Short mmCIF file of N, CA and C in Angstrom, two decimals:
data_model
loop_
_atom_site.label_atom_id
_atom_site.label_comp_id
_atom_site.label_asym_id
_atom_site.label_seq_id
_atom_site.Cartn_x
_atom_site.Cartn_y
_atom_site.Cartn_z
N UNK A 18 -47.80 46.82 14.71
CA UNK A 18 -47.73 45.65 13.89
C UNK A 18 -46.79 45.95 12.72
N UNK A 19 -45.79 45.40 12.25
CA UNK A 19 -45.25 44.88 10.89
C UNK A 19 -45.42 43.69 10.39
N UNK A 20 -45.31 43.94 9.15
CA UNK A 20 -45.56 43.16 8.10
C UNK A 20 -44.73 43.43 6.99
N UNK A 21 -44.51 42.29 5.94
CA UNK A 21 -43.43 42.25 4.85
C UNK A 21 -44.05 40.87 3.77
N UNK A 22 -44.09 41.03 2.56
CA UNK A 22 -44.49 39.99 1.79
C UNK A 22 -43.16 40.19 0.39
N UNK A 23 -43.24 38.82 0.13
CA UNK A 23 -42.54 38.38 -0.50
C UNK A 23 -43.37 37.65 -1.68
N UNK A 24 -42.82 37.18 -3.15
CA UNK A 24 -43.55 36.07 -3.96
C UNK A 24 -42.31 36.17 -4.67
N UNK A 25 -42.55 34.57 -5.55
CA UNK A 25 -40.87 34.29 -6.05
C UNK A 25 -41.63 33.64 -7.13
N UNK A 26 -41.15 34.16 -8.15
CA UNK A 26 -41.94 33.24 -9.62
C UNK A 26 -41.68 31.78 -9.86
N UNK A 27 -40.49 31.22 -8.67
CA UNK A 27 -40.55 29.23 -8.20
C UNK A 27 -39.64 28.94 -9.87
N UNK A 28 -39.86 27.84 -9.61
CA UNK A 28 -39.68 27.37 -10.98
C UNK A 28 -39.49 26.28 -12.08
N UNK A 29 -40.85 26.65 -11.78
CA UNK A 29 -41.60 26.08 -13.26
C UNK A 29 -42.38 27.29 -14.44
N UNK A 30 -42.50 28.45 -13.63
CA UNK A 30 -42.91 29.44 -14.60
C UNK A 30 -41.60 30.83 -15.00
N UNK A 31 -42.37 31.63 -15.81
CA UNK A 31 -41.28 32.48 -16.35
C UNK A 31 -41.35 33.41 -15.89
N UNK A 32 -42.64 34.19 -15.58
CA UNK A 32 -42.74 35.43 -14.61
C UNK A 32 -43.55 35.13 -13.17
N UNK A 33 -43.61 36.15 -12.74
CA UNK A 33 -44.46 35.74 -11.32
C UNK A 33 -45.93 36.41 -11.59
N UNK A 34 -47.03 35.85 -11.10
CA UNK A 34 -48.54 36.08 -11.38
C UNK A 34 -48.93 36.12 -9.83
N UNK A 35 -48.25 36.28 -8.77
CA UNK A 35 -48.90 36.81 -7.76
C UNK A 35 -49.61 38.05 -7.49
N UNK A 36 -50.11 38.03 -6.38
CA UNK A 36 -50.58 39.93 -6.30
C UNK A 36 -50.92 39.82 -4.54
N UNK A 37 -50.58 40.66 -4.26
CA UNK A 37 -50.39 40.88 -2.58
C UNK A 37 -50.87 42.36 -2.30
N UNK A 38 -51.31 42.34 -1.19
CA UNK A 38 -51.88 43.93 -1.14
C UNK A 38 -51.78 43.80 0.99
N UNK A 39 -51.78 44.98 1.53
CA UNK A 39 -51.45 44.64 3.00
C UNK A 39 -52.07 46.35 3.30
N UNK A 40 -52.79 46.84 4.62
CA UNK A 40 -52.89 47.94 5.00
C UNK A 40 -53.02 47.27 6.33
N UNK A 41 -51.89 48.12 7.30
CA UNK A 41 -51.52 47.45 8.33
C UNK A 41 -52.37 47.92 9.04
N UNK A 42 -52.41 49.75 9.21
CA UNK A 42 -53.64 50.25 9.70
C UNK A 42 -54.78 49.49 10.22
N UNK A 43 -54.78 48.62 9.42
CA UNK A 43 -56.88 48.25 9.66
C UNK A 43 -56.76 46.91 9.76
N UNK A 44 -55.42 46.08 9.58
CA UNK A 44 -55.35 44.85 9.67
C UNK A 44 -56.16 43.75 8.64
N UNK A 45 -55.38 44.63 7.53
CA UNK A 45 -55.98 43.55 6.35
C UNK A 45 -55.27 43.15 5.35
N UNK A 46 -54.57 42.09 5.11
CA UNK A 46 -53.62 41.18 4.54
C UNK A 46 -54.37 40.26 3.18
N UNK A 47 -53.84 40.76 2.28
CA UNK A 47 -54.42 39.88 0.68
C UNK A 47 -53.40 39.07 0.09
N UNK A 48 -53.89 38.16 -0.12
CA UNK A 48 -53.21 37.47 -1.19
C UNK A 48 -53.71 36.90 -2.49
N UNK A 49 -53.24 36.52 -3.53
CA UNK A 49 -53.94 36.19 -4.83
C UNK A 49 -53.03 35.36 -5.54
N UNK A 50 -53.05 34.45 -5.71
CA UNK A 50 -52.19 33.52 -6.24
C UNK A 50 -52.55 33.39 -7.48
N UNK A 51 -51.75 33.87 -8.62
CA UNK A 51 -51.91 33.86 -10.05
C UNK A 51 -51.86 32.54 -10.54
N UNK A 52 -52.86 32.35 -11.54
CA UNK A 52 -53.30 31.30 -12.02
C UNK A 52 -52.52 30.44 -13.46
N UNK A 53 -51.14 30.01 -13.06
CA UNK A 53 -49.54 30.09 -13.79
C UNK A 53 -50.39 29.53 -15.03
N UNK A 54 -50.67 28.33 -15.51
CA UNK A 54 -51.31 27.77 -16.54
C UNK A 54 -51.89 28.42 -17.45
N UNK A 55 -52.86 29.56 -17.11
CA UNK A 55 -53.46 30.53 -17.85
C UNK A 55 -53.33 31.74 -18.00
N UNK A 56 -53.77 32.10 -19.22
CA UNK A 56 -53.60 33.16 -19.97
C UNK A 56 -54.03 34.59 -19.30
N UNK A 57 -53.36 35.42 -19.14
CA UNK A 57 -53.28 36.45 -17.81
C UNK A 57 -53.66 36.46 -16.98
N UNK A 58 -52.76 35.36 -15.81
CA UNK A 58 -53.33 34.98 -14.42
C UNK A 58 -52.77 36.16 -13.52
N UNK A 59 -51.98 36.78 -13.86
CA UNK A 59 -51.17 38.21 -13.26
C UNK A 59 -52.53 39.01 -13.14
N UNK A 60 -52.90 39.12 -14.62
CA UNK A 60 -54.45 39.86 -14.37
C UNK A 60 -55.23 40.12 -13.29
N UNK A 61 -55.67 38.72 -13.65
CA UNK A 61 -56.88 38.00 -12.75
C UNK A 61 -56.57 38.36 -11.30
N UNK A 62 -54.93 38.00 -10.90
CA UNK A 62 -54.48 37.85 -8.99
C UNK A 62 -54.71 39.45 -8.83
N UNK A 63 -54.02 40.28 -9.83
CA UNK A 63 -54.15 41.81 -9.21
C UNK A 63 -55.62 42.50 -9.48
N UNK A 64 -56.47 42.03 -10.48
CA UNK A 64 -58.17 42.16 -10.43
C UNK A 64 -58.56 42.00 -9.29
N UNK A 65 -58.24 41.06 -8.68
CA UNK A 65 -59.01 40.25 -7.42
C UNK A 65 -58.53 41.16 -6.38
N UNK A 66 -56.84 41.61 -6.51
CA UNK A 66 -56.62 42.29 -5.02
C UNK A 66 -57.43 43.70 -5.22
N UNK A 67 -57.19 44.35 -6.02
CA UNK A 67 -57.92 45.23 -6.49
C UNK A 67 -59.51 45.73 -5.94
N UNK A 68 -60.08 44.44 -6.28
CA UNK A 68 -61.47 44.58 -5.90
C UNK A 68 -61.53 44.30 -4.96
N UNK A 69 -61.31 43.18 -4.18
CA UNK A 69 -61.19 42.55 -2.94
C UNK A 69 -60.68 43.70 -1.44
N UNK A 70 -59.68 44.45 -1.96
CA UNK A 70 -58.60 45.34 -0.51
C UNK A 70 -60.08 46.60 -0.98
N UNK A 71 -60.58 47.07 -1.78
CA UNK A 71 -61.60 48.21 -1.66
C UNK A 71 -62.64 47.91 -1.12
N UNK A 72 -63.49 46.81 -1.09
CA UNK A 72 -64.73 46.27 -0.43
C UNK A 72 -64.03 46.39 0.98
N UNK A 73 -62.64 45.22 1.31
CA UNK A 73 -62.98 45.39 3.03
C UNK A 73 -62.29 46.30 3.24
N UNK A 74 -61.73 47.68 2.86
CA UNK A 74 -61.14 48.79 3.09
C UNK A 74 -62.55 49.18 3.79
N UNK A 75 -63.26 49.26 2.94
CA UNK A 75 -64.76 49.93 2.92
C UNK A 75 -65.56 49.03 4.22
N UNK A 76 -65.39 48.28 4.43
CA UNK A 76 -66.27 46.94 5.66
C UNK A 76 -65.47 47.58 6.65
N UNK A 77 -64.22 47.57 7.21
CA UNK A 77 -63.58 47.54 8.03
C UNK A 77 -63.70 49.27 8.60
N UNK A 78 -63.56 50.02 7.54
CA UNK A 78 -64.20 51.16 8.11
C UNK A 78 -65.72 52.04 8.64
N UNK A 79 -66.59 50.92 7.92
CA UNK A 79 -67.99 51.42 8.34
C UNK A 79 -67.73 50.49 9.87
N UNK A 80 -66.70 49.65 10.48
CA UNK A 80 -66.94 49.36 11.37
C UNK A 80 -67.13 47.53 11.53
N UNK A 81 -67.39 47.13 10.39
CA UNK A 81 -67.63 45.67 10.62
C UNK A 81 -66.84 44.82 11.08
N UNK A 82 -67.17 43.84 11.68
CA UNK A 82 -66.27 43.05 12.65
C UNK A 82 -66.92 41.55 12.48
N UNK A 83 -65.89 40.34 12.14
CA UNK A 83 -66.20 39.38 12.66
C UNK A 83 -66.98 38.73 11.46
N UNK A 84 -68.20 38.35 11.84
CA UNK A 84 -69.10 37.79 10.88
C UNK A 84 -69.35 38.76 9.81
N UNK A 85 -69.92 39.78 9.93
CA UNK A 85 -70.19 40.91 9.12
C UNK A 85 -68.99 40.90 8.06
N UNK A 86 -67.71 41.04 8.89
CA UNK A 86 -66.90 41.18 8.07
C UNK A 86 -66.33 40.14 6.90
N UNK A 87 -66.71 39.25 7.21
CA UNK A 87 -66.48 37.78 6.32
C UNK A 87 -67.31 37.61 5.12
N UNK A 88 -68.90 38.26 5.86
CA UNK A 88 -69.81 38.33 4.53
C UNK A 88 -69.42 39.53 3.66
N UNK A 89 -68.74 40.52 4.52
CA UNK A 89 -68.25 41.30 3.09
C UNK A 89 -67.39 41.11 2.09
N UNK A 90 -66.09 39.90 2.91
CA UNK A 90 -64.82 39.78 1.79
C UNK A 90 -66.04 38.58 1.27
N UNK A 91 -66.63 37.89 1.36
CA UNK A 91 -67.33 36.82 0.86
C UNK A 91 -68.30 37.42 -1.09
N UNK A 92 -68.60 38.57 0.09
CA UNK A 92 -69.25 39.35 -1.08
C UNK A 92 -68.11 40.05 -2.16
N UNK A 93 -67.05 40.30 -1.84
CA UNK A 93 -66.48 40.91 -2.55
C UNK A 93 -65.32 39.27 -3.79
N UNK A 94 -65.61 38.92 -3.20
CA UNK A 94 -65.14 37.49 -3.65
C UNK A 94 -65.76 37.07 -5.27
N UNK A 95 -67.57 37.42 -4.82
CA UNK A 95 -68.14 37.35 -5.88
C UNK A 95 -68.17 38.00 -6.80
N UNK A 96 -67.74 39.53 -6.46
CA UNK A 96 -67.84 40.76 -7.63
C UNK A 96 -66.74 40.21 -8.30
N UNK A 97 -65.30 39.97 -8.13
CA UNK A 97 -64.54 40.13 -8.59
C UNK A 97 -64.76 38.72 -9.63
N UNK A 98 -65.37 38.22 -9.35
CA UNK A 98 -65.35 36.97 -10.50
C UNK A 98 -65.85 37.11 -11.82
#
């Protein structure tokens, strides 16, 4: 498998507040769309990948699949908030 990500700060804003994270290995693809309006949405998108790619790093290697695995990014959804 390859993979390649891109984000373009568009324009209407001044920097870019995305955050992207990818481990092809295990087949797990993040995205986080920074929240342009507010006050460190860069933060917030790379908080989220942050927390988010370690939970299902962690799911995907104890083995979870499928449903299991949904309640974990589900769960990890919530920590990061």
């Amino acid at each position: 498998m390859q993979a390649a990500a891109l984000s373009d700060v568009g324009l209407t804003r001044s920097k870019n507040e995305d955050a992207y994270w990818c481990d092809i290995p295990r087949g797990v693809f993040i995205v986080a769309d920074g929240i342009g309006a507010q006050q460190a949405g860069e933060v917030a998108s790379i908080a989220a990948v942050e927390v988010i790619s370690a939970e299902l790093t962690l799911a995907v290697d104890r083995g979870l699949r499928e449903a299991e695995l949904a309640d974990a990014m589900f769960d990890s959804f919530r920590e990061s908030a």
